Coordinates of N, CA and C in Angstrom, one line a residue:
M1 N -87.8 -29.6 -10.4 CA -86.7 -30.4 -10.0 C -85.4 -30.0 -10.8
K2 N -85.6 -29.8 -12.1 CA -84.5 -29.4 -13.0 C -84.0 -28.0 -12.6
S3 N -84.9 -27.1 -12.3 CA -84.4 -25.7 -11.9 C -83.6 -25.7 -10.6
R4 N -84.0 -26.6 -9.7 CA -83.3 -26.7 -8.4 C -81.9 -27.3 -8.6
I5 N -81.8 -28.3 -9.5 CA -80.5 -28.9 -9.8 C -79.6 -27.9 -10.5
R6 N -80.2 -27.1 -11.4 CA -79.5 -26.1 -12.1 C -79.0 -25.0 -11.2
K7 N -79.8 -24.6 -10.2 CA -79.4 -23.6 -9.2 C -78.2 -24.1 -8.4
I8 N -78.3 -25.3 -7.9 CA -77.2 -25.9 -7.1 C -75.9 -26.0 -8.0
S9 N -76.0 -26.4 -9.2 CA -74.9 -26.5 -10.1 C -74.2 -25.1 -10.3
I10 N -75.1 -24.1 -10.5 CA -74.5 -22.8 -10.7 C -73.9 -22.3 -9.4
G11 N -74.5 -22.6 -8.2 CA -73.9 -22.2 -6.9 C -72.5 -22.9 -6.7
I12 N -72.4 -24.2 -7.0 CA -71.2 -24.9 -6.9 C -70.1 -24.3 -7.8
G13 N -70.5 -24.0 -9.1 CA -69.6 -23.4 -10.0 C -69.1 -22.1 -9.6
I14 N -70.0 -21.3 -9.0 CA -69.5 -20.0 -8.5 C -68.5 -20.1 -7.3
V15 N -68.8 -21.1 -6.5 CA -67.8 -21.3 -5.4 C -66.5 -21.8 -5.9
I16 N -66.5 -22.7 -6.9 CA -65.2 -23.2 -7.4 C -64.5 -22.1 -8.1
V17 N -65.1 -21.3 -8.9 CA -64.5 -20.2 -9.6 C -64.0 -19.1 -8.6
S18 N -64.7 -18.9 -7.6 CA -64.3 -17.9 -6.5 C -63.0 -18.4 -5.9
F19 N -63.0 -19.7 -5.5 CA -61.8 -20.3 -4.9 C -60.6 -20.2 -5.8
V20 N -60.7 -20.6 -7.0 CA -59.6 -20.5 -8.0 C -59.2 -19.1 -8.1
G21 N -60.1 -18.1 -8.2 CA -59.7 -16.7 -8.3 C -59.0 -16.2 -7.1
V22 N -59.4 -16.5 -5.9 CA -58.7 -16.1 -4.7 C -57.3 -16.7 -4.6
F23 N -57.2 -18.0 -5.0 CA -55.9 -18.7 -5.0 C -55.0 -18.0 -6.0
C24 N -55.4 -17.7 -7.2 CA -54.6 -17.1 -8.2 C -54.2 -15.7 -7.8
L25 N -55.1 -14.9 -7.2 CA -54.7 -13.6 -6.7 C -53.7 -13.7 -5.6
G26 N -53.8 -14.6 -4.7 CA -52.9 -14.7 -3.6 C -51.5 -15.2 -4.1
R27 N -51.5 -16.1 -5.0 CA -50.3 -16.7 -5.5 C -49.5 -15.8 -6.5
Y28 N -50.2 -15.1 -7.4 CA -49.6 -14.3 -8.4 C -50.0 -12.8 -8.4
G29 N -51.0 -12.4 -7.7 CA -51.5 -11.1 -7.8 C -50.5 -10.1 -7.1
W30 N -49.7 -10.5 -6.2 CA -48.7 -9.7 -5.6 C -47.8 -9.0 -6.6
K31 N -47.6 -9.6 -7.7 CA -46.7 -9.0 -8.7 C -47.2 -7.7 -9.3
L32 N -48.5 -7.5 -9.1 CA -49.1 -6.2 -9.6 C -48.5 -5.0 -8.8
F33 N -48.0 -5.3 -7.6 CA -47.5 -4.2 -6.7 C -46.0 -4.0 -6.8
G34 N -45.4 -4.7 -7.7 CA -43.9 -4.6 -7.9 C -43.2 -5.1 -6.7
F35 N -42.2 -4.3 -6.2 CA -41.4 -4.7 -5.1 C -42.0 -4.4 -3.8
A36 N -43.2 -3.8 -3.8 CA -43.8 -3.4 -2.5 C -44.1 -4.6 -1.6
L37 N -44.4 -5.8 -2.1 CA -44.7 -6.9 -1.3 C -43.5 -8.0 -1.3
C38 N -42.4 -7.6 -1.8 CA -41.2 -8.5 -1.8 C -40.6 -8.6 -0.4
E39 N -40.0 -9.8 -0.2 CA -39.4 -10.0 1.1 C -37.9 -10.3 1.0
G40 N -37.2 -10.3 2.1 CA -35.8 -10.7 2.1 C -35.7 -12.2 1.9
A41 N -34.5 -12.6 1.5 CA -34.2 -14.0 1.3 C -32.8 -14.3 1.6
G42 N -32.5 -15.6 2.0 CA -31.2 -16.0 2.3 C -30.6 -16.5 0.9
I43 N -29.6 -15.8 0.4 CA -29.1 -16.0 -0.9 C -27.8 -16.9 -0.8
E44 N -27.9 -18.0 -1.5 CA -26.7 -19.0 -1.4 C -25.8 -18.8 -2.7
L45 N -26.4 -18.5 -3.8 CA -25.6 -18.4 -5.0 C -26.2 -17.4 -5.9
V46 N -25.3 -16.6 -6.5 CA -25.7 -15.6 -7.6 C -24.7 -15.8 -8.7
E47 N -25.2 -16.2 -9.8 CA -24.3 -16.5 -11.0 C -24.8 -15.7 -12.2
V48 N -23.9 -14.7 -12.6 CA -24.2 -13.9 -13.7 C -23.6 -14.4 -15.0
K49 N -24.4 -14.6 -16.0 CA -24.0 -15.1 -17.3 C -24.3 -14.1 -18.4
E50 N -24.1 -14.5 -19.6 CA -24.3 -13.5 -20.7 C -25.7 -12.9 -20.8
N51 N -26.7 -13.7 -20.8 CA -28.1 -13.2 -20.9 C -29.0 -13.7 -19.8
Q52 N -28.4 -14.0 -18.7 CA -29.3 -14.5 -17.6 C -28.5 -14.4 -16.2
V53 N -29.3 -14.5 -15.2 CA -28.7 -14.5 -13.8 C -29.4 -15.6 -13.1
H54 N -28.6 -16.5 -12.5 CA -29.1 -17.6 -11.8 C -29.0 -17.3 -10.3
V55 N -30.1 -17.5 -9.5 CA -30.1 -17.2 -8.1 C -30.6 -18.4 -7.4
M56 N -29.9 -18.8 -6.3 CA -30.4 -19.9 -5.5 C -30.4 -19.3 -4.0
G57 N -31.4 -19.8 -3.3 CA -31.5 -19.3 -1.9 C -32.6 -20.0 -1.1
F58 N -33.1 -19.4 -0.1 CA -34.0 -20.0 0.8 C -34.8 -19.0 1.6
Y59 N -35.9 -19.4 2.1 CA -36.7 -18.5 3.0 C -36.0 -18.4 4.4
P60 N -35.7 -17.2 4.8 CA -34.9 -17.1 6.0 C -35.7 -17.2 7.4
G61 N -37.0 -17.2 7.3 CA -37.8 -17.2 8.6 C -37.9 -18.6 9.2
S62 N -38.4 -18.6 10.4 CA -38.5 -19.9 11.1 C -39.8 -20.6 10.8
F63 N -40.9 -19.9 10.4 CA -42.1 -20.5 10.1 C -42.1 -20.9 8.6
P64 N -42.4 -22.1 8.3 CA -42.3 -22.6 6.9 C -43.2 -21.8 5.9
S65 N -42.6 -21.3 4.9 CA -43.3 -20.6 3.8 C -42.8 -21.1 2.5
G66 N -43.7 -21.2 1.6 CA -43.4 -21.6 0.2 C -43.0 -20.5 -0.7
F67 N -42.1 -20.7 -1.6 CA -41.7 -19.7 -2.6 C -42.8 -19.5 -3.6
C68 N -43.3 -18.3 -3.7 CA -44.4 -17.9 -4.6 C -43.8 -17.4 -6.0
G69 N -42.7 -16.8 -6.0 CA -42.1 -16.3 -7.2 C -41.2 -15.1 -7.0
Y70 N -40.8 -14.6 -8.1 CA -39.9 -13.4 -8.1 C -40.4 -12.3 -8.9
Y71 N -39.9 -11.1 -8.7 CA -40.2 -9.9 -9.5 C -38.9 -9.3 -9.8
A72 N -38.6 -9.0 -11.1 CA -37.3 -8.5 -11.5 C -37.5 -7.3 -12.5
E73 N -36.6 -6.3 -12.3 CA -36.5 -5.2 -13.2 C -35.1 -4.9 -13.6
E74 N -34.8 -4.7 -14.8 CA -33.5 -4.4 -15.3 C -33.4 -2.9 -15.6
K75 N -32.5 -2.2 -14.9 CA -32.4 -0.7 -15.2 C -30.9 -0.3 -15.1
D76 N -30.4 0.3 -16.1 CA -29.0 0.8 -16.2 C -28.0 -0.2 -15.8
E77 N -28.1 -1.4 -16.5 CA -27.2 -2.6 -16.3 C -27.3 -3.1 -14.9
V78 N -28.3 -2.8 -14.1 CA -28.5 -3.3 -12.8 C -29.8 -4.2 -12.8
L79 N -29.7 -5.4 -12.3 CA -30.9 -6.2 -12.2 C -31.3 -6.2 -10.7
Y80 N -32.6 -5.6 -10.6 CA -33.2 -5.6 -9.2 C -34.1 -6.8 -9.2
V81 N -34.0 -7.6 -8.1 CA -34.9 -8.8 -8.0 C -35.4 -8.8 -6.6
G82 N -36.7 -9.2 -6.5 CA -37.4 -9.4 -5.2 C -38.1 -10.7 -5.2
F83 N -38.2 -11.3 -4.0 CA -38.8 -12.6 -3.8 C -40.0 -12.5 -2.9
R84 N -41.0 -13.5 -3.1 CA -42.2 -13.5 -2.3 C -42.4 -14.9 -1.8
F85 N -42.7 -15.0 -0.5 CA -43.0 -16.3 0.1 C -44.3 -16.2 0.8
S86 N -45.0 -17.4 0.9 CA -46.3 -17.4 1.5 C -46.6 -18.7 2.2
P87 N -47.0 -18.8 3.4 CA -47.3 -20.0 4.1 C -48.6 -20.7 3.5
I88 N -49.5 -19.8 3.0 CA -50.8 -20.3 2.5 C -50.7 -20.6 1.0
F89 N -50.3 -19.6 0.2 CA -50.4 -19.7 -1.3 C -49.1 -20.3 -1.9
G90 N -48.1 -20.6 -1.1 CA -46.9 -21.3 -1.5 C -46.9 -22.7 -1.1
F91 N -48.0 -23.4 -0.8 CA -48.0 -24.7 -0.3 C -47.6 -25.8 -1.3
F92 N -47.5 -25.4 -2.6 CA -47.1 -26.4 -3.6 C -45.5 -26.4 -3.7
E93 N -44.9 -25.4 -3.1 CA -43.5 -25.3 -3.1 C -42.9 -25.3 -1.7
N94 N -41.6 -25.5 -1.7 CA -40.9 -25.4 -0.4 C -40.3 -24.0 -0.3
G95 N -39.5 -23.7 0.6 CA -38.9 -22.3 0.8 C -37.7 -22.1 0.0
K96 N -37.3 -23.1 -0.9 CA -36.1 -23.0 -1.7 C -36.3 -22.1 -3.0
I97 N -35.3 -21.3 -3.3 CA -35.3 -20.5 -4.5 C -34.3 -21.1 -5.4
D98 N -34.7 -21.3 -6.6 CA -33.8 -21.7 -7.7 C -34.3 -21.2 -9.0
V99 N -34.0 -20.0 -9.4 CA -34.5 -19.3 -10.5 C -33.4 -18.8 -11.5
T100 N -33.7 -18.8 -12.7 CA -32.9 -18.2 -13.7 C -33.6 -17.1 -14.4
I101 N -33.1 -15.9 -14.2 CA -33.8 -14.7 -14.7 C -33.2 -14.2 -16.0
P102 N -34.0 -14.2 -17.1 CA -33.4 -13.7 -18.3 C -33.1 -12.2 -18.3
T103 N -32.1 -11.8 -18.9 CA -31.7 -10.4 -19.0 C -31.6 -9.9 -20.4
K104 N -31.8 -8.6 -20.6 CA -31.7 -8.0 -22.0 C -30.3 -7.6 -22.4
G105 N -29.5 -7.3 -21.4 CA -28.1 -6.8 -21.8 C -27.2 -7.3 -20.7
K106 N -26.0 -6.7 -20.7 CA -25.0 -7.1 -19.7 C -25.4 -6.5 -18.4
I107 N -25.0 -7.2 -17.3 CA -25.4 -6.8 -16.0 C -24.1 -6.5 -15.2
K108 N -24.1 -5.3 -14.6 CA -23.0 -5.0 -13.8 C -23.2 -5.2 -12.3
A109 N -24.5 -5.3 -11.9 CA -24.8 -5.6 -10.5 C -26.1 -6.3 -10.3
V110 N -26.3 -7.1 -9.3 CA -27.5 -7.7 -9.0 C -27.9 -7.2 -7.6
V111 N -29.1 -6.7 -7.4 CA -29.6 -6.1 -6.2 C -30.8 -6.8 -5.7
L112 N -30.8 -7.3 -4.5 CA -32.0 -7.8 -3.8 C -32.8 -6.6 -3.3
K113 N -34.0 -6.5 -3.8 CA -34.9 -5.3 -3.4 C -36.1 -5.8 -2.6
T114 N -36.3 -5.3 -1.5 CA -37.5 -5.6 -0.7 C -38.4 -4.3 -0.6
S115 N -39.5 -4.4 0.1 CA -40.3 -3.2 0.2 C -39.6 -2.0 1.0
K116 N -38.6 -2.3 1.8 CA -37.9 -1.3 2.5 C -36.4 -1.1 2.2
N117 N -35.8 -2.1 1.7 CA -34.3 -2.1 1.6 C -33.8 -2.6 0.3
E118 N -32.6 -2.3 0.0 CA -31.9 -2.8 -1.2 C -30.5 -3.4 -0.7
Y119 N -30.2 -4.6 -1.2 CA -28.9 -5.2 -0.8 C -28.2 -5.6 -2.1
V120 N -27.0 -5.2 -2.3 CA -26.2 -5.5 -3.4 C -25.7 -7.0 -3.2
L121 N -26.1 -7.9 -4.1 CA -25.7 -9.3 -3.9 C -24.4 -9.5 -4.6
T122 N -24.2 -9.0 -5.8 CA -22.9 -9.1 -6.5 C -22.8 -8.0 -7.5
E123 N -21.5 -7.7 -7.8 CA -21.3 -6.7 -8.8 C -20.0 -7.0 -9.5
R124 N -19.9 -6.5 -10.8 CA -18.8 -6.8 -11.6 C -17.6 -5.9 -11.2
T125 N -16.5 -6.6 -11.1 CA -15.2 -5.9 -10.7 C -14.5 -5.4 -12.0
S126 N -13.4 -4.8 -11.8 CA -12.6 -4.3 -12.9 C -12.1 -5.4 -13.8
D127 N -11.8 -6.5 -13.2 CA -11.3 -7.7 -14.0 C -12.4 -8.5 -14.7
G128 N -13.6 -8.1 -14.5 CA -14.8 -8.8 -15.2 C -15.4 -9.9 -14.4
S129 N -14.8 -10.2 -13.2 CA -15.4 -11.2 -12.3 C -16.5 -10.5 -11.5
Y130 N -17.3 -11.4 -10.8 CA -18.4 -10.9 -10.0 C -18.1 -11.2 -8.5
R131 N -18.4 -10.3 -7.6 CA -18.2 -10.6 -6.2 C -19.1 -9.7 -5.4
R132 N -19.2 -10.0 -4.2 CA -20.0 -9.2 -3.2 C -19.1 -8.0 -2.9
P133 N -19.7 -6.8 -3.1 CA -18.8 -5.6 -3.0 C -18.3 -5.3 -1.6
D134 N -19.0 -5.6 -0.6 CA -18.5 -5.2 0.7 C -17.7 -6.3 1.5
W135 N -17.4 -7.4 0.8 CA -16.7 -8.5 1.4 C -15.3 -8.6 0.7
D136 N -14.3 -8.9 1.5 CA -13.0 -9.2 1.0 C -12.9 -10.7 0.8
E137 N -11.8 -11.2 0.2 CA -11.6 -12.6 0.0 C -11.7 -13.5 1.2
E138 N -11.2 -13.0 2.3 CA -11.2 -13.8 3.6 C -12.6 -14.0 4.1
Q139 N -13.4 -12.9 4.0 CA -14.8 -13.1 4.5 C -15.6 -14.0 3.6
I140 N -15.3 -14.0 2.3 CA -16.0 -14.9 1.4 C -15.7 -16.3 1.7
E141 N -14.4 -16.6 1.9 CA -13.9 -17.9 2.2 C -14.5 -18.5 3.5
K142 N -14.7 -17.6 4.5 CA -15.2 -18.1 5.8 C -16.7 -18.2 5.9
C143 N -17.4 -17.6 5.0 CA -18.9 -17.6 5.0 C -19.4 -19.0 4.6
D144 N -20.2 -19.6 5.5 CA -20.8 -20.9 5.2 C -22.3 -20.7 4.8
C145 N -22.8 -19.5 4.8 CA -24.2 -19.3 4.5 C -24.5 -18.9 3.1
C146 N -23.4 -18.5 2.4 CA -23.6 -18.1 1.0 C -22.3 -18.3 0.2
T147 N -22.5 -18.6 -1.1 CA -21.4 -18.7 -2.0 C -21.7 -17.8 -3.2
F148 N -20.7 -17.2 -3.7 CA -20.9 -16.4 -4.9 C -19.9 -16.8 -6.0
T149 N -20.4 -17.3 -7.1 CA -19.5 -17.7 -8.1 C -18.9 -16.5 -8.9
R150 N -17.8 -16.7 -9.5 CA -17.2 -15.6 -10.2 C -17.1 -15.9 -11.7
S151 N -18.2 -16.3 -12.3 CA -18.3 -16.6 -13.7 C -18.5 -15.3 -14.5
Q152 N -18.2 -15.3 -15.8 CA -18.3 -14.1 -16.6 C -19.4 -14.3 -17.6

């Protein structure tokens, strides 16, 4: 009788450990692949400060997916950042992004990087402010989907 209870307990333990392992791999294991599994995001705010970059945004798709996390690399004063969403492994979160990414040095540009594309979100201008490089002031004022602060 004791050996049967022990076998059942071991079996239940293996199932629990397997479930936790699969969940952790799905939720965090994607970071092992760098930007290869990163997705696009609707960016609402990019704020560059002395030693950090604050990004706010949302999942752009129609099917609800939770925010799983971000992957960031800093190279030559450019911060590359990618985001990951999942309908299964992001169920603890909603699709909203609100992250503050620490940086090692000054940042001259922030780039959203996915598995296929790169988008410049903001870059430093000659006067030290930050703005989206391909937009003029009129386009920035008219845009209701994103705002870019000009902090230093």
